[in-house]
Coordinates of C-alpha atoms in Angstrom, one line a residue:
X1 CA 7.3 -5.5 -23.5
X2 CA 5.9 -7.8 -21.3
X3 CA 2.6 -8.3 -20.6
X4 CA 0.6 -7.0 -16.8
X5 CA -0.9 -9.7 -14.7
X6 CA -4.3 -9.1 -15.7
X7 CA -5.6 -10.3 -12.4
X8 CA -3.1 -9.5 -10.2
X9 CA 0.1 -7.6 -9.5
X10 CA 2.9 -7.7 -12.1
X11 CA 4.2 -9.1 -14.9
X12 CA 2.6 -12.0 -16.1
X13 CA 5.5 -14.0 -16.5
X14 CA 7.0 -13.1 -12.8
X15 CA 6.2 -15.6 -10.7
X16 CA 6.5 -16.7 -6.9
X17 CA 8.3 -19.9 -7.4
X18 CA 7.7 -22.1 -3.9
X19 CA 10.6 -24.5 -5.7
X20 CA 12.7 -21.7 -4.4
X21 CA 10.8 -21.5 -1.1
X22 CA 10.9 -25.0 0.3
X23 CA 9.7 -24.4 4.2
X24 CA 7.1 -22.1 2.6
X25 CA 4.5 -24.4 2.3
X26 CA 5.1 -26.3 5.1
X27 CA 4.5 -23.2 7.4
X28 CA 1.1 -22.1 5.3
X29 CA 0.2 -25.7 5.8
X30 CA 0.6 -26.2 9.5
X31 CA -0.5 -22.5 10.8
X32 CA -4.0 -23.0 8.5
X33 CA -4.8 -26.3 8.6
X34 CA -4.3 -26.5 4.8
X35 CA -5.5 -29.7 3.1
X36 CA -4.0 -29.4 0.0
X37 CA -6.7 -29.3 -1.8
X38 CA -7.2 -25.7 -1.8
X39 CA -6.9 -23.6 -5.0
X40 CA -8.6 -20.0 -6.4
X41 CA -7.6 -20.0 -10.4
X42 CA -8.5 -17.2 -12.3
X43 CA -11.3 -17.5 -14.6
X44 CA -10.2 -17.4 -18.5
X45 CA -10.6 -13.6 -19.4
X46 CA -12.5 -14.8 -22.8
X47 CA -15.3 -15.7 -20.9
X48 CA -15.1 -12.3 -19.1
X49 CA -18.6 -10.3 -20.1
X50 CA -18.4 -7.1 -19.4
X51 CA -21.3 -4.4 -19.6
X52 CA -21.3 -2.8 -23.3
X53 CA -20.4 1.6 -23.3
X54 CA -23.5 3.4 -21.9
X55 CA -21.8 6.6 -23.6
X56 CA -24.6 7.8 -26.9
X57 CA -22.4 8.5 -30.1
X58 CA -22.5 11.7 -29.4
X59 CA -20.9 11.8 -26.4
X60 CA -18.8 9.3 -27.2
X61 CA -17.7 11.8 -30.0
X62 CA -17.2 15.0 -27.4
X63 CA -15.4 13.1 -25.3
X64 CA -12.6 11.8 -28.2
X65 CA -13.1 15.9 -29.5
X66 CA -11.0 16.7 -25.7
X67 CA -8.6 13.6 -25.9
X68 CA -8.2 11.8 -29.0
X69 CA -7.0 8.6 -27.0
X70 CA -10.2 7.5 -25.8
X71 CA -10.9 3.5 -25.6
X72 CA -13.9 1.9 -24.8
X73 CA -12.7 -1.7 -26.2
X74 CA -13.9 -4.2 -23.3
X75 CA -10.4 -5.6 -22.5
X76 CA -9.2 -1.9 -21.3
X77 CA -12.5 -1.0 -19.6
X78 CA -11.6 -4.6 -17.5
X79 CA -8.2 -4.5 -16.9
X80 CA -9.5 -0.5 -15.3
X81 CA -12.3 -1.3 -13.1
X82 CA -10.8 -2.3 -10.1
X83 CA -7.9 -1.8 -8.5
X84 CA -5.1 -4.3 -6.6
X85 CA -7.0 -4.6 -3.2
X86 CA -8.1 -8.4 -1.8
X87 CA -11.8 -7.9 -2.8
X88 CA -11.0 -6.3 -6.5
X89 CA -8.3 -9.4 -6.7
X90 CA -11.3 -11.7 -5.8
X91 CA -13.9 -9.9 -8.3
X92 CA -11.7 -10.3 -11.4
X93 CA -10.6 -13.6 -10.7
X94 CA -14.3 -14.6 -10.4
X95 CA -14.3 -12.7 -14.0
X96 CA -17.3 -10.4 -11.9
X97 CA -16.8 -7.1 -13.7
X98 CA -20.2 -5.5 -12.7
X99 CA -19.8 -2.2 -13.1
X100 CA -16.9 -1.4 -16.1
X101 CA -16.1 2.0 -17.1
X102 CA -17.8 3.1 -20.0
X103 CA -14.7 4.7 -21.3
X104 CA -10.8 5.4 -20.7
X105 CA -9.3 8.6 -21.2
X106 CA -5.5 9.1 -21.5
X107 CA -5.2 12.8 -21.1
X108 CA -1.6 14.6 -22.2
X109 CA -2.0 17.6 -20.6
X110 CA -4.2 19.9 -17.9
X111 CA -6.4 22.0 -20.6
X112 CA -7.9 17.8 -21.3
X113 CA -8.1 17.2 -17.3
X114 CA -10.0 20.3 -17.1
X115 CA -12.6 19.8 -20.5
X116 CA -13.2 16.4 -19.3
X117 CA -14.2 17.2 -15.6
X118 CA -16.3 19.8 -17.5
X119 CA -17.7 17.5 -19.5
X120 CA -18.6 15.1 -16.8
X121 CA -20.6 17.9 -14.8
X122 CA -22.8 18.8 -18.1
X123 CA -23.3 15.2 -19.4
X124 CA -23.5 14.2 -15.3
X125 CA -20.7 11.3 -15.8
X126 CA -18.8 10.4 -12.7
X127 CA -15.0 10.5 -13.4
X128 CA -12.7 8.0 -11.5
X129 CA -8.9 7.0 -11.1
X130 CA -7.1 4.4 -12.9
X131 CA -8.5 1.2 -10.8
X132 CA -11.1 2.4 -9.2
X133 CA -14.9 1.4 -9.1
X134 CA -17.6 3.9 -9.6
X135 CA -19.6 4.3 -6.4
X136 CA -22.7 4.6 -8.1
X137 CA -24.8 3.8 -11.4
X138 CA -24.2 6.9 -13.7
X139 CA -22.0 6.8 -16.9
X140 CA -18.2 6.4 -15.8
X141 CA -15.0 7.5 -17.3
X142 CA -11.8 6.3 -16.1
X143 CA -9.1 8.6 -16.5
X144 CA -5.5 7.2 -17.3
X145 CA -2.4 9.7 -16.7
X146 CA 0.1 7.2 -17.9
X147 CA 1.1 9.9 -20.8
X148 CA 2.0 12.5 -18.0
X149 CA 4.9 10.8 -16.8
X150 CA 7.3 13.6 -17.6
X151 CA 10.1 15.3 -14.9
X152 CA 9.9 18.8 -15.4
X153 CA 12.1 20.4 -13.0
X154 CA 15.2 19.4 -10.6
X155 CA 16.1 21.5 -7.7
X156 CA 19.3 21.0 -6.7
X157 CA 19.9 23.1 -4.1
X158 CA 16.2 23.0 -2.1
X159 CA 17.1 19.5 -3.3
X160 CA 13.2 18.5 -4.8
X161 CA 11.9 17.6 -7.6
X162 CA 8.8 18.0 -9.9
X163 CA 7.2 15.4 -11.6
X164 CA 4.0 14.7 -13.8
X165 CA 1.6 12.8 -11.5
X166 CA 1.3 9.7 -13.7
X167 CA 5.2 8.8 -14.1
X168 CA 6.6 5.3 -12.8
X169 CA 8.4 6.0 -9.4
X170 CA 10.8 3.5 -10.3
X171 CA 11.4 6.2 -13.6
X172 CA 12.3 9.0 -11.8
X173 CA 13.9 7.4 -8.9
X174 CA 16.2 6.5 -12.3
X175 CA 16.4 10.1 -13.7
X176 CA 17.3 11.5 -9.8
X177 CA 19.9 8.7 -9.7
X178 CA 21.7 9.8 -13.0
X179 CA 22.0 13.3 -11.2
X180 CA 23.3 12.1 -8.2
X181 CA 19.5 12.2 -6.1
X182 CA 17.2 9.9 -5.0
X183 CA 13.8 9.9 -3.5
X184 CA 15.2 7.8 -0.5
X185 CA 12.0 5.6 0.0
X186 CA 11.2 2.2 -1.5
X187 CA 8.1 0.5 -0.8
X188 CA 6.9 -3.1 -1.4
X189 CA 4.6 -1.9 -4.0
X190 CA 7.3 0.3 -5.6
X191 CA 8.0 -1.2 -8.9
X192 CA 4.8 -0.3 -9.7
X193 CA 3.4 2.6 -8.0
X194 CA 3.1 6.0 -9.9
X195 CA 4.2 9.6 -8.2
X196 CA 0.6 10.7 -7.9
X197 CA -0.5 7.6 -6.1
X198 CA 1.9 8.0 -3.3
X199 CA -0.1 11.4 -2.4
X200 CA -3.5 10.1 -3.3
X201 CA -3.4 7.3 -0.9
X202 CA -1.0 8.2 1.5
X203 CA 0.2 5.0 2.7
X204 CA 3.6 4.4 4.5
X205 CA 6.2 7.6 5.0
X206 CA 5.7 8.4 1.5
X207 CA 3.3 11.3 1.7
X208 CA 6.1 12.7 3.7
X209 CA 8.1 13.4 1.0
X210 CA 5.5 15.6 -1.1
X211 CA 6.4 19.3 -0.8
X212 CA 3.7 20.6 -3.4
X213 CA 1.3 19.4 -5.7
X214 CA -0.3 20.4 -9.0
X215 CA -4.6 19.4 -9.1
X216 CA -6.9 20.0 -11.4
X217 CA -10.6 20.3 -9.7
X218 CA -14.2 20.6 -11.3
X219 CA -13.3 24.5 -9.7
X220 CA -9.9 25.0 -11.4
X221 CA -6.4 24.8 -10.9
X222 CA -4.8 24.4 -7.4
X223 CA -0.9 25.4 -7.1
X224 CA -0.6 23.9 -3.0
X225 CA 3.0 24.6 -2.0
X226 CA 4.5 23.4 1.3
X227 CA 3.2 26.2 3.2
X228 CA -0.2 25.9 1.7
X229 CA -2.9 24.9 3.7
X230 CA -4.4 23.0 0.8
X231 CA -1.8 20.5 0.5
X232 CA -2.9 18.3 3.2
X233 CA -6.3 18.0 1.9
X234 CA -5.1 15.8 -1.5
X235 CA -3.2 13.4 0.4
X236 CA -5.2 10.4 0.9
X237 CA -7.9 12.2 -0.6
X238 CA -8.3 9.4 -3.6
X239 CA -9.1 11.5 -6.3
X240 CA -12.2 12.7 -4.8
X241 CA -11.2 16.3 -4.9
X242 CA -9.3 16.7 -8.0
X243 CA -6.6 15.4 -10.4
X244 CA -3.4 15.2 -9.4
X245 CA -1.5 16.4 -12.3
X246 CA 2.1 17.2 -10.9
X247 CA 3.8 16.9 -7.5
X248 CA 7.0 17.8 -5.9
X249 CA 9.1 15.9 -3.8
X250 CA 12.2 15.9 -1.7
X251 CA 14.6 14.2 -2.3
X252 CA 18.6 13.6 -0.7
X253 CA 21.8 12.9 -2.2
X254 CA 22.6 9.6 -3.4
X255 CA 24.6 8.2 0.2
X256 CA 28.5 7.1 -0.3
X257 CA 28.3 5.1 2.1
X258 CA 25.8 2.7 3.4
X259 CA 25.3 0.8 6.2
X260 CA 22.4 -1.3 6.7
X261 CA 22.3 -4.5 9.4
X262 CA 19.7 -6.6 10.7
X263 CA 19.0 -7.2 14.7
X264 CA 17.5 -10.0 16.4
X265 CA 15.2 -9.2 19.9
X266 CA 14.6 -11.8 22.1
X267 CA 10.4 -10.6 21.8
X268 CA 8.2 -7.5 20.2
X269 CA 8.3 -6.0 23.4
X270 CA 11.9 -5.3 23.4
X271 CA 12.1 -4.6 19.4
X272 CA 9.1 -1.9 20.0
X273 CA 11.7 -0.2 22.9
X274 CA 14.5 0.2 21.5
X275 CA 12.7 1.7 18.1
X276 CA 10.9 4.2 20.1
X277 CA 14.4 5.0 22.0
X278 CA 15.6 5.7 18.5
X279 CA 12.6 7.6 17.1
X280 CA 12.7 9.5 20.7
X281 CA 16.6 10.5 20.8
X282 CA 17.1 12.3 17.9
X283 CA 18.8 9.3 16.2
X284 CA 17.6 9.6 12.6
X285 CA 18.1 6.4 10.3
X286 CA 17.5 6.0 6.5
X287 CA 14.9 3.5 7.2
X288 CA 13.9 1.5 10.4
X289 CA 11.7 -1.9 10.2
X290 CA 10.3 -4.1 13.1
X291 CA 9.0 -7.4 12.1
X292 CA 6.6 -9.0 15.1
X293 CA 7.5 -12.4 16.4
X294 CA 5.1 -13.8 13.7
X295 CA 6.5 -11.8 10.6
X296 CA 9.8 -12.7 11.6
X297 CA 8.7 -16.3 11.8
X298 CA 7.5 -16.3 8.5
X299 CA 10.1 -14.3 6.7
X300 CA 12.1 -17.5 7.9
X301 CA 9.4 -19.9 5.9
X302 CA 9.7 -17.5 3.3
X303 CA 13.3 -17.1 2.9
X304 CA 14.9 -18.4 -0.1
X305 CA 16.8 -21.6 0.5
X306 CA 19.8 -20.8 -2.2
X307 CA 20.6 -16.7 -0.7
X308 CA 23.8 -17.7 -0.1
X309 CA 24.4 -14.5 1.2
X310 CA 21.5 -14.0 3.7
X311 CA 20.1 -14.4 6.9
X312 CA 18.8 -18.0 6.8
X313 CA 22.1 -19.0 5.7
X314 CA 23.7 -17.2 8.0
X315 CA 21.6 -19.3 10.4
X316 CA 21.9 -22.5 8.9
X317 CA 25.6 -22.7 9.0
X318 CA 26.8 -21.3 12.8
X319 CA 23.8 -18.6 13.6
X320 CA 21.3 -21.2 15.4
X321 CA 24.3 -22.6 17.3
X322 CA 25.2 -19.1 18.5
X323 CA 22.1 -17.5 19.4
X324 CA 20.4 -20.6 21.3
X325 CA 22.5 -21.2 24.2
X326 CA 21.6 -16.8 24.9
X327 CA 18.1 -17.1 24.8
X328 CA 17.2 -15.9 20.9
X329 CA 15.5 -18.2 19.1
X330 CA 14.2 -17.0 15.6
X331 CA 10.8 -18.6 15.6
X332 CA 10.3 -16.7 18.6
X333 CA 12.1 -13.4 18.6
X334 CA 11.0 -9.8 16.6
X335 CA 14.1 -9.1 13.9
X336 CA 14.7 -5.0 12.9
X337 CA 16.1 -4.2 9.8
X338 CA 18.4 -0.8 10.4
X339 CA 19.2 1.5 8.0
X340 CA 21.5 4.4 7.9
X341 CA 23.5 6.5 5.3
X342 CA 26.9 8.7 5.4
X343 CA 26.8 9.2 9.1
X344 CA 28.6 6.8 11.1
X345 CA 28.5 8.5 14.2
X346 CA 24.4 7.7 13.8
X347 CA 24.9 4.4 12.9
X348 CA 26.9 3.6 15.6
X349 CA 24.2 5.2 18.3
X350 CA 22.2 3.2 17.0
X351 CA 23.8 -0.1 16.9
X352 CA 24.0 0.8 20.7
X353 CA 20.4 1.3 21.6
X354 CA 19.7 -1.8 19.7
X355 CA 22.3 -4.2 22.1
X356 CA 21.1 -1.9 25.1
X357 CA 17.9 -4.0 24.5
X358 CA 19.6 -7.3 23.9
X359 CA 19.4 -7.5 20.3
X360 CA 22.0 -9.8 19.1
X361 CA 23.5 -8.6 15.1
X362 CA 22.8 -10.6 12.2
X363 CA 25.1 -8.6 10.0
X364 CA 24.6 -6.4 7.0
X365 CA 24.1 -9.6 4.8
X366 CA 21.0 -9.9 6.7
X367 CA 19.7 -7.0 5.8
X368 CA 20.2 -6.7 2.7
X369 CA 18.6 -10.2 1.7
X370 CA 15.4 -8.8 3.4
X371 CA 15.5 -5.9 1.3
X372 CA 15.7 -7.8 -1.9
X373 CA 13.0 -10.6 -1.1
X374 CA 10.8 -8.0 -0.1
X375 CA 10.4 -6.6 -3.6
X376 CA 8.7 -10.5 -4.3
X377 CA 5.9 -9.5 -1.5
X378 CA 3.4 -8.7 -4.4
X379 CA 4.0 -11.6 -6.8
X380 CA 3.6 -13.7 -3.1
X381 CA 0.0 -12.3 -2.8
X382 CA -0.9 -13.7 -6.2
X383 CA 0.6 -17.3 -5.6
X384 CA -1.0 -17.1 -2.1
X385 CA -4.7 -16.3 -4.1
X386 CA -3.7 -18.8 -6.5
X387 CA -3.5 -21.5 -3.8
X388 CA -6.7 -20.1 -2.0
X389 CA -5.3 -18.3 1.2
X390 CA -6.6 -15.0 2.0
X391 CA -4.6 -12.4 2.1
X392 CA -5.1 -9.0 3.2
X393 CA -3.0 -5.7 4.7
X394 CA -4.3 -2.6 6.7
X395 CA -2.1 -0.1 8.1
X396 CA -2.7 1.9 11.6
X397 CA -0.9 4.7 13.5
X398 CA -1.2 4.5 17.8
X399 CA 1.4 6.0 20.2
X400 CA 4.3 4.3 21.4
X401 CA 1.9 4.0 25.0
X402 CA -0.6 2.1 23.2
X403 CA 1.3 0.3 20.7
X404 CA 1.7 -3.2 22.3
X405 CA -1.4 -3.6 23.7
X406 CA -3.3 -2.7 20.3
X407 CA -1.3 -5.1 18.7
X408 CA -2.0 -7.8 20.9
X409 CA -5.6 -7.2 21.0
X410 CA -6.2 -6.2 17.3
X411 CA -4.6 -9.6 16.4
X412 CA -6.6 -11.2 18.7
X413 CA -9.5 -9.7 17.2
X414 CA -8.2 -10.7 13.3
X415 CA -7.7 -14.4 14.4
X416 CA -11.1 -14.6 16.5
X417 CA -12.8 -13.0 13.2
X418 CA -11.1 -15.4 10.9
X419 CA -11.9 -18.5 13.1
X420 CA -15.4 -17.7 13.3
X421 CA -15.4 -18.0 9.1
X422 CA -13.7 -21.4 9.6
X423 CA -10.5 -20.8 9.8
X424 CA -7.5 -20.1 11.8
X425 CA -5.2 -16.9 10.9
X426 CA -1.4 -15.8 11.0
X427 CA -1.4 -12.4 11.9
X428 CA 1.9 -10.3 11.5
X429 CA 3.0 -7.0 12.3
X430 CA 5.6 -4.9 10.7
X431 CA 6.6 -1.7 12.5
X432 CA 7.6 1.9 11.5
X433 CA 8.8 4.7 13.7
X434 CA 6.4 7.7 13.0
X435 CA 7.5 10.3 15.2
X436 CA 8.1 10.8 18.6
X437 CA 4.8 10.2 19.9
X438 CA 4.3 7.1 17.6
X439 CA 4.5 4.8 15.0
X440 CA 2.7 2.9 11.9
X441 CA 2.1 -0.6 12.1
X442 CA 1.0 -2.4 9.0
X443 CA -0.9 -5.7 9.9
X444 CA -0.8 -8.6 7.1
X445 CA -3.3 -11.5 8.2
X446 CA -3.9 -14.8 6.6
X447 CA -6.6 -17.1 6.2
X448 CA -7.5 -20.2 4.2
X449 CA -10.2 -18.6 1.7
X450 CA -14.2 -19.7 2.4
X451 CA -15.2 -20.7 -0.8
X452 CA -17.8 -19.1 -2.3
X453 CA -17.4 -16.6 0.2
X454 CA -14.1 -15.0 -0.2
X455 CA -15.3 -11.1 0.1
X456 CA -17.7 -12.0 2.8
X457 CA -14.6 -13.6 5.2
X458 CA -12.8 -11.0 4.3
X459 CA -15.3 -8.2 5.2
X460 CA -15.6 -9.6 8.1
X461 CA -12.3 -10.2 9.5
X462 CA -11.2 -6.1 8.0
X463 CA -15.3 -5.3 10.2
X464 CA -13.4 -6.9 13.6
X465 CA -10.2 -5.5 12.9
X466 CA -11.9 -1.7 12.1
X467 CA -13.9 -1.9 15.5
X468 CA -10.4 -3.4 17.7
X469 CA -8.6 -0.4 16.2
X470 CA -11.8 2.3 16.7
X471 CA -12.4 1.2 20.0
X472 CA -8.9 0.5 21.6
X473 CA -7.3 4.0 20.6
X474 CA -5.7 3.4 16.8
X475 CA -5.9 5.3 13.6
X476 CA -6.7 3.2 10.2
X477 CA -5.1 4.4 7.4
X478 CA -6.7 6.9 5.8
X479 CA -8.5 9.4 7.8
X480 CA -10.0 8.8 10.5
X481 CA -13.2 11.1 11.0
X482 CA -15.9 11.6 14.1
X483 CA -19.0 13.8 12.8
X484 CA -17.6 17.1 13.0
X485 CA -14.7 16.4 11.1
X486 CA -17.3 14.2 8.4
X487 CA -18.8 17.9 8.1
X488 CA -16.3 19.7 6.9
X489 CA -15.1 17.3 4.7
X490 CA -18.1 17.3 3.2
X491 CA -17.9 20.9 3.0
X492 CA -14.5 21.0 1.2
X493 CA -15.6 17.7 -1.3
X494 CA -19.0 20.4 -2.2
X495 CA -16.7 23.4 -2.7
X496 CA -14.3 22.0 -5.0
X497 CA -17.0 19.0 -6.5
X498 CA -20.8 20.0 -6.2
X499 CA -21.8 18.1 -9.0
X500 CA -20.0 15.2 -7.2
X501 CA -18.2 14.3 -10.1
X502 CA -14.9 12.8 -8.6
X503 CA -14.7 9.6 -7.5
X504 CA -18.1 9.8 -5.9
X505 CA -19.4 7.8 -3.0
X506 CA -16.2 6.1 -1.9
X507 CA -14.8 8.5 0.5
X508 CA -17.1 10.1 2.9
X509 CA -19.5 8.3 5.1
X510 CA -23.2 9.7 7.0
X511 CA -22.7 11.8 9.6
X512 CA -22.8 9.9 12.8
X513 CA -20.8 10.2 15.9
X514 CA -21.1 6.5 16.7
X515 CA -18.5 3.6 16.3
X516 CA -20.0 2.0 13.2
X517 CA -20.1 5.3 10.7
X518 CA -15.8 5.6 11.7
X519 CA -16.0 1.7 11.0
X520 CA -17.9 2.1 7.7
X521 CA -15.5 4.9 6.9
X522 CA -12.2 2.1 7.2
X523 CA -14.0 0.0 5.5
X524 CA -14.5 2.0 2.4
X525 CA -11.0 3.5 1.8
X526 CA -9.7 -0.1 2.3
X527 CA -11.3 -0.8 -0.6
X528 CA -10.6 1.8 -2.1
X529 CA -8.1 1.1 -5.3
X530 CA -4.6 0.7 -3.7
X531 CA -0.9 0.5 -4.4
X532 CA -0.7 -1.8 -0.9
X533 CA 0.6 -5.4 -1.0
X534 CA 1.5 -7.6 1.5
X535 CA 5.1 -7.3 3.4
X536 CA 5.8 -9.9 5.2

């Protein structure tokens, strides 16, 4: 098997080639102001020096008496302190592994879930997910659920199914394809993601797919269904109130019949229209993607020169001679990738809206190319560090009323952050249709890295970015909380965790009403440990 990317996202020998991605470089170049000097290795991990186990023998010895496969060997206590966010990136290729877990657990069932949280109340340990920090200075254990990555049960007729929390969505997206199912939902990060990290951090439409959940807390055993009350409280929650241990999702038919194309808008504004008009009519696609004028302008840099069957070959041969002379110009105008499955009479709505707004079709072979590359978005992050560019992701939710302006003025805020750390910033926008009274935008942004001062630029580009999207009306990913709502949190994380045992200190904030506790709040769960990767 190959090996992980020990600092980054992957397999070590999967790599962004920019051979393959000529204009690439030449885009980073001129919107950064790139010397070409710029580079951000990462250190060797021999020289890594990690903390030694603060566990006594004896504890060392209860712990392995609840799971046998307990390892406190320094490589695995690295390679599980930190998760895949910009700053954990930046930590381990500085080889700054400050505070390591002092042991790994890799639990097979609940009964060693539930001894271990018991174990970390009495011996006062905190416990923490797979790549994850602790949030303070008492003796950590990381737990591992990689050996629950069993599917236990297939619905076909409610048409869900149940999984342990720590199997490889790409593995049961396999198993519900050999019975005809799939999950339906395939995000940038999906190669790697596991079922119980869709719920625990929530991001994209994924959450929206979890019908019940299985968690272990330091108070027992919650069974939430979809009626429960309880469910909403694990998503996003970051295993700071319990263990995810098994989830349920819904899932749809494998589609005969397919029909995804791609649509060039002459601007955003127009794009961001005729996707409300589709979220707002009842006009339900697979999946729905706007790309700003500056993500669409990159995902040209980007594009590989040799996809004979894409969109930038499309374009190369007889598209750019078309579109000109009508006013689209692709360095300029907002491209939407449109998805929909068995129902033609959708599809074909919504080719409509899309021309009602003077989208102009680039053709299924469009499309598809977008989905492919988009799987290499991660890998791209690493090559990107490698070459020392900053680059970072946050997601947001605003209604349709307020979408434009907050993107205008939450970019502006990104690129007058970045500038004021010495550099300029490519700011990019990728839309999804929410609901009918919004949608969520996930922002990628750019930089040339400070040296020496990569975290610090970065904190303070996501600090501008927090306070544009607190004060102009968004929602950060994650939640969003004013004091009240800060209260009872607190009140649920003390009922089900009052030795704050789970994941402690890296979800809830001091009470405050003002502007800075909701901006320290984003700020944490961004850098919280996280599936999220750039999509371009």
């Amino acid at each position: 098997m190959t090996d992980l990317r020990w600092y980054g996202w992957g397999y070590a020998d999967k790599i962004f080639s920019f051979d393959q991605h000529p204009d690439a470089w030449n885009f980073l170049r001129d919107a950064l102001a790139l010397r070409g000097d710029e580079s951000f290795p990462a250190c060797d991990f021999d020289a890594i020096r990690a903390r030694a186990p603060r566990l006594t023998s004896a504890q060392l010895d209860a712990l392995r008496h609840i799971v046998p496969e307990t390892k406190t060997d320094t490589r695995t206590r690295v390679l599980r302190t930190y998760g895949k966010s910009y700053r954990d990136l930046i930590r381990l290729r500085r080889g700054e592994i400050a505070n390591p877990p002092d042991a790994v657990v890799y639990p097979a069932n609940e009964d060693q879930i539930a001894r271990v949280l018991a174990f970390c109340a009495q011996a006062n340990c905190a416990l923490i997910p797979f790549g994850g920090e602790a949030g303070d200075e008492r003796v950590t254990i990381t737990l591992d659920l990689a050996r629950l990555n069993h599917v236990l049960a297939l619905d076909e007729i409610s048409q869900t199914a149940t999984a342990e929390a720590g199997i490889l969505v790409p593995e049961l997206e396999r198993a519900l394809n050999a019975r005809g199912f799939t999950l339906g939902s395939f995000p940038p990060a999906f190669e790697f993601s596991t079922l119980g990290g869709w719920l625990a951090t929530g991001g994209d439409d994924l959450a929206a797919l979890i019908s019940g959940a299985r968690v272990v807390t330091p108070r027992g055993i919650i069974e939430a269904g979809s009626a429960s009350p309880l469910l909403p409280l694990f998503i996003a929650s970051a295993g700071a109130l319990g263990v995810i241990t098994r989830a349920t999702t819904r899932i749809r038919r494998l589609p005969k019949a397919k029909n995804d194309r791609a649509w060039l808008f002459q601007n955003f504004s127009a794009g961001v229209t005729a996707l409300r008009v589709l979220a707002q009519s009842g006009i339900v696609p697979a999946f729905a993607r706007l790309l700003d004028e500056n993500a669409t302008r990159a995902l040209g840099a980007f594009a590989r020169r040799d996809e004979s069957r894409g969109w930038k070959a499309w374009l190369e041969q007889f598209g750019l001679g078309f579109l000109a002379p009508r006013g689209y110009a692709f360095d300029q105008g907002a491209m939407m990738v449109l998805g929909f499955e068995d129902d033609a009479a959708s599809a074909q709505a919504g080719q409509s809206v899309c021309k009602a707004y003077g989208a102009t079709d680039l053709g299924r072979g469009s499309a598809d190319a977008w989905l492919r590359e988009r799987y290499e978005m991660p890998d791209l992050r690493d090559a990107l560090l490698d070459r020392g560019i900053l680059v970072d992701t946050l997601e947001i939710a605003a209604a349709w009323s307020n979408l434009e302006q907050l993107h205008k003025t939450l970019a502006a805020a990104i690129a007058d952050a970045s500038a004021q750390t010495g550099s300029p910033a490519v700011v990019m926008a990728r839309v999804a249709p929410g609901d009918r009274d919004g949608a969520r935008v996930r922002v990628t942004f750019l930089a040339r890295m400070a040296r020496g001062k990569e975290i610090e630029q970065a904190e303070t580009i996501r600090r501008a970015a927090a306070e544009c999207i607190v004060t102009n009306g968004g929602v950060a990913s994650g939640r969003d909380q004013d004091a009240l709502e800060m209260t009872i949190w607190r009140a649920v994380k003390n009922g089900l965790d009052p030795n704050d045992v789970m994941n402690p200190g890296k979800w809830l904030v001091a009470e405050s009403s003002s502007v800075d506790a909701a901006i320290e709040y984003q700020e944490r769960f961004w850098n919280l440990p996280t599936k999220e990767t750039p999509n371009l």
